[in-house]
Amino acid sequence: MSTTIDVPESSNVVKGTAPLLAAPREEAAGGWRKGIAIMDFILRLGAIAASLGAAATMANSDETLPFFTQFFQFEASYDSFTAFQFFVVAMAFVGGYLVLSLPFSVVTIIRPHALGARLLLIILDTVFLTLTTSSGAAAAAVVYLAHNGNQDSNWLAICNQFGDFCQSTSGAVISSFVAMVFFVLLIVFSALALRRNH
Amino acid sequence: MSTTIDVPESSNVVKGTAPLLAAPREEAAGGWRKGIAIMDFILRLGAIAASLGAAATMANSDETLPFFTQFFQFEASYDSFTAFQFFVVAMAFVGGYLVLSLPFSVVTIIRPHALGARLLLIILDTVFLTLTTSSGAAAAAVVYLAHNGNQDSNWLAICNQFGDFCQSTSGAVISSFVAMVFFVLLIVFSALALRRNH
């Protein structure tokens, strides 16, 4: 549809015939892609903060009640719930991936036409988006039950007793949802940059 | 990196100088894209079956126990848990989106170079991937609690009483994870097709 001509460096024939038409468009496309690549890098930094913050908040969310019986003390920590354990592991994993993905993001800034790196990033981002979303949603479901309980199955709300625990787990869940939004934006921007005609 | 030259129809100058080089590569790229577009359509049909199957299974998962007290009868249905309600609504919504996306998928089969439709699909797929994953994971967390209970918060496993209910909800969760895998494949294939050099 568009009349853009993509001229690789090696094709001297084409460059010889129509250099004035091709060169400026190519330059503009590169600048546009570079802007998206810089945005990608910034979004990644935000996602690192959100995911590692979520993991740290959840991991430090244990609360011990000040009263205890002869036999055991009342304590709630992320270890109590499998969904929260999964959350901590998944978020630490996502944070690690994001840190490792920064060099690839830098490659796309330096070389806006390096589509291999971008393709690798969009595929891995999709996989880690599902990891972020699933761990966040599973933790959210448990947090909801902790807040409200469930009458039909006779599960009592534990947030009346463990208020601080519920607060920090809720915060961690919100932080993971922020990371999720960053991932969706990363994928959308990568898809825009991968587009052939612009 | 590659020496492919993308020649739009309107640039007669370039076509005049190097038609033998450009034409066959363009044709091959179109065929390759068309294959991906057909795969996209088939994956969408699979995802429709998985998501609507998940919604239907979860919506029909109520079980009434054969004994009752004077005051109330023991009954479990997807209405009992907010996560399951969200699951049914989200899965029906995802199924509806997938049906509506089929025409756009057909457009990418007919016109392999129509990148606008593909870009729209990859962005919407990403959004609905998060919806599928979050509803599936939230329901999975509740299903896990229903199977195993939680000792620290004194939540008892209800699957001993409501066996059929647990079975059908577990099946629905698995079906949603199948839909999730389809979505990830859809996004990866769309990203491959969006790539400029091939």
Short mmCIF file of C-alpha atoms in Angstrom, two decimals, chain A residues 39-153:
data_model
loop_
_atom_site.label_atom_id
_atom_site.label_comp_id
_atom_site.label_asym_id
_atom_site.label_seq_id
_atom_site.Cartn_x
_atom_site.Cartn_y
_atom_site.Cartn_z
CA MET A 39 10.25 3.41 25.21
CA ASP A 40 10.72 -0.38 25.36
CA PHE A 41 13.79 0.04 27.56
CA ILE A 42 11.99 2.43 29.96
CA LEU A 43 8.96 0.12 30.18
CA ARG A 44 11.30 -2.75 31.02
CA LEU A 45 12.82 -0.77 33.90
CA GLY A 46 9.32 -0.08 35.20
CA ALA A 47 8.37 -3.73 34.89
CA ILE A 48 11.54 -4.78 36.76
CA ALA A 49 10.63 -2.47 39.64
CA ALA A 50 7.04 -3.72 39.72
CA SER A 51 7.87 -7.43 39.54
CA LEU A 52 10.76 -7.42 42.03
CA GLY A 53 8.75 -5.16 44.32
CA ALA A 54 5.88 -7.63 44.17
CA ALA A 55 8.18 -10.56 44.95
CA ALA A 56 9.84 -8.74 47.87
CA THR A 57 6.55 -7.53 49.36
CA MET A 58 5.01 -10.98 49.20
CA ALA A 59 8.13 -12.69 50.58
CA ASN A 60 8.18 -10.36 53.61
CA SER A 61 4.49 -10.63 54.37
CA ASP A 62 4.56 -12.93 57.37
CA GLU A 63 2.72 -11.87 60.49
CA THR A 64 2.77 -13.49 63.90
CA LEU A 65 -0.12 -12.79 66.20
CA PRO A 66 0.81 -11.54 69.70
CA PHE A 67 -1.18 -14.26 71.49
CA PHE A 68 -0.59 -17.99 71.47
CA THR A 69 -1.97 -21.14 73.03
CA GLN A 70 0.00 -23.83 74.79
CA PHE A 71 0.44 -25.82 71.61
CA PHE A 72 1.06 -23.43 68.78
CA GLN A 73 1.44 -19.80 67.88
CA PHE A 74 -0.74 -18.21 65.21
CA GLU A 75 1.36 -17.21 62.28
CA ALA A 76 0.58 -16.40 58.67
CA SER A 77 3.23 -16.11 55.99
CA TYR A 78 3.38 -16.56 52.24
CA ASP A 79 4.48 -20.14 52.93
CA SER A 80 0.98 -20.93 54.13
CA PHE A 81 -0.55 -20.67 50.68
CA THR A 82 0.70 -22.48 47.62
CA ALA A 83 -0.58 -19.67 45.40
CA PHE A 84 1.60 -17.18 47.29
CA GLN A 85 4.67 -19.44 47.04
CA PHE A 86 4.11 -19.69 43.29
CA PHE A 87 3.71 -15.90 43.21
CA VAL A 88 7.09 -15.24 44.87
CA VAL A 89 8.93 -17.70 42.64
CA ALA A 90 7.21 -16.51 39.46
CA MET A 91 7.77 -12.82 40.19
CA ALA A 92 11.45 -13.33 41.02
CA PHE A 93 11.75 -15.32 37.79
CA VAL A 94 10.03 -12.58 35.78
CA GLY A 95 12.30 -9.94 37.34
CA GLY A 96 15.35 -12.01 36.43
CA TYR A 97 14.16 -12.41 32.85
CA LEU A 98 13.54 -8.67 32.55
CA VAL A 99 17.05 -7.83 33.78
CA LEU A 100 18.52 -10.31 31.29
CA SER A 101 16.36 -8.83 28.51
CA LEU A 102 17.79 -5.32 28.98
CA PRO A 103 20.85 -5.95 26.75
CA PHE A 104 18.56 -7.11 23.94
CA SER A 105 16.49 -3.97 24.40
CA VAL A 106 19.70 -1.92 24.12
CA VAL A 107 20.50 -3.76 20.88
CA THR A 108 17.16 -2.64 19.43
CA ILE A 109 17.98 0.98 20.43
CA ILE A 110 21.42 0.91 18.79
CA ARG A 111 20.22 -0.99 15.74
CA PRO A 112 16.53 -0.17 15.15
CA HIS A 113 16.44 -2.56 12.20
CA ALA A 114 17.70 -5.59 14.14
CA LEU A 115 14.42 -7.48 13.91
CA GLY A 116 15.83 -10.74 15.26
CA ALA A 117 16.32 -9.28 18.75
CA ARG A 118 12.87 -7.71 18.65
CA LEU A 119 11.24 -10.96 17.59
CA LEU A 120 13.02 -12.83 20.39
CA LEU A 121 11.81 -10.21 22.88
CA ILE A 122 8.17 -10.28 21.74
CA ILE A 123 8.02 -14.08 21.98
CA LEU A 124 9.67 -14.25 25.42
CA ASP A 125 7.58 -11.29 26.62
CA THR A 126 4.43 -13.19 25.69
CA VAL A 127 5.55 -16.23 27.66
CA PHE A 128 6.48 -14.17 30.72
CA LEU A 129 3.25 -12.17 30.43
CA THR A 130 1.34 -15.41 31.00
CA LEU A 131 3.58 -16.24 33.97
CA THR A 132 3.00 -12.79 35.51
CA THR A 133 -0.73 -12.87 34.88
CA SER A 134 -1.25 -16.39 36.17
CA SER A 135 0.70 -15.87 39.39
CA GLY A 136 -0.96 -12.49 39.99
CA ALA A 137 -4.45 -13.82 39.37
CA ALA A 138 -3.94 -16.94 41.51
CA ALA A 139 -2.67 -14.79 44.39
CA ALA A 140 -5.56 -12.36 43.84
CA ALA A 141 -8.08 -15.21 44.13
CA VAL A 142 -6.56 -16.29 47.46
CA VAL A 143 -6.36 -12.68 48.71
CA TYR A 144 -10.03 -12.28 47.85
CA LEU A 145 -10.90 -15.40 49.85
CA ALA A 146 -8.76 -14.18 52.75
CA HIS A 147 -10.62 -10.89 52.74
CA ASN A 148 -14.15 -12.18 52.25
CA GLY A 149 -14.08 -15.87 53.05
CA ASN A 150 -16.63 -18.18 51.43
CA GLN A 151 -19.89 -19.06 53.08
CA ASP A 152 -20.84 -22.12 51.04
CA SER A 153 -17.60 -23.94 51.80
#
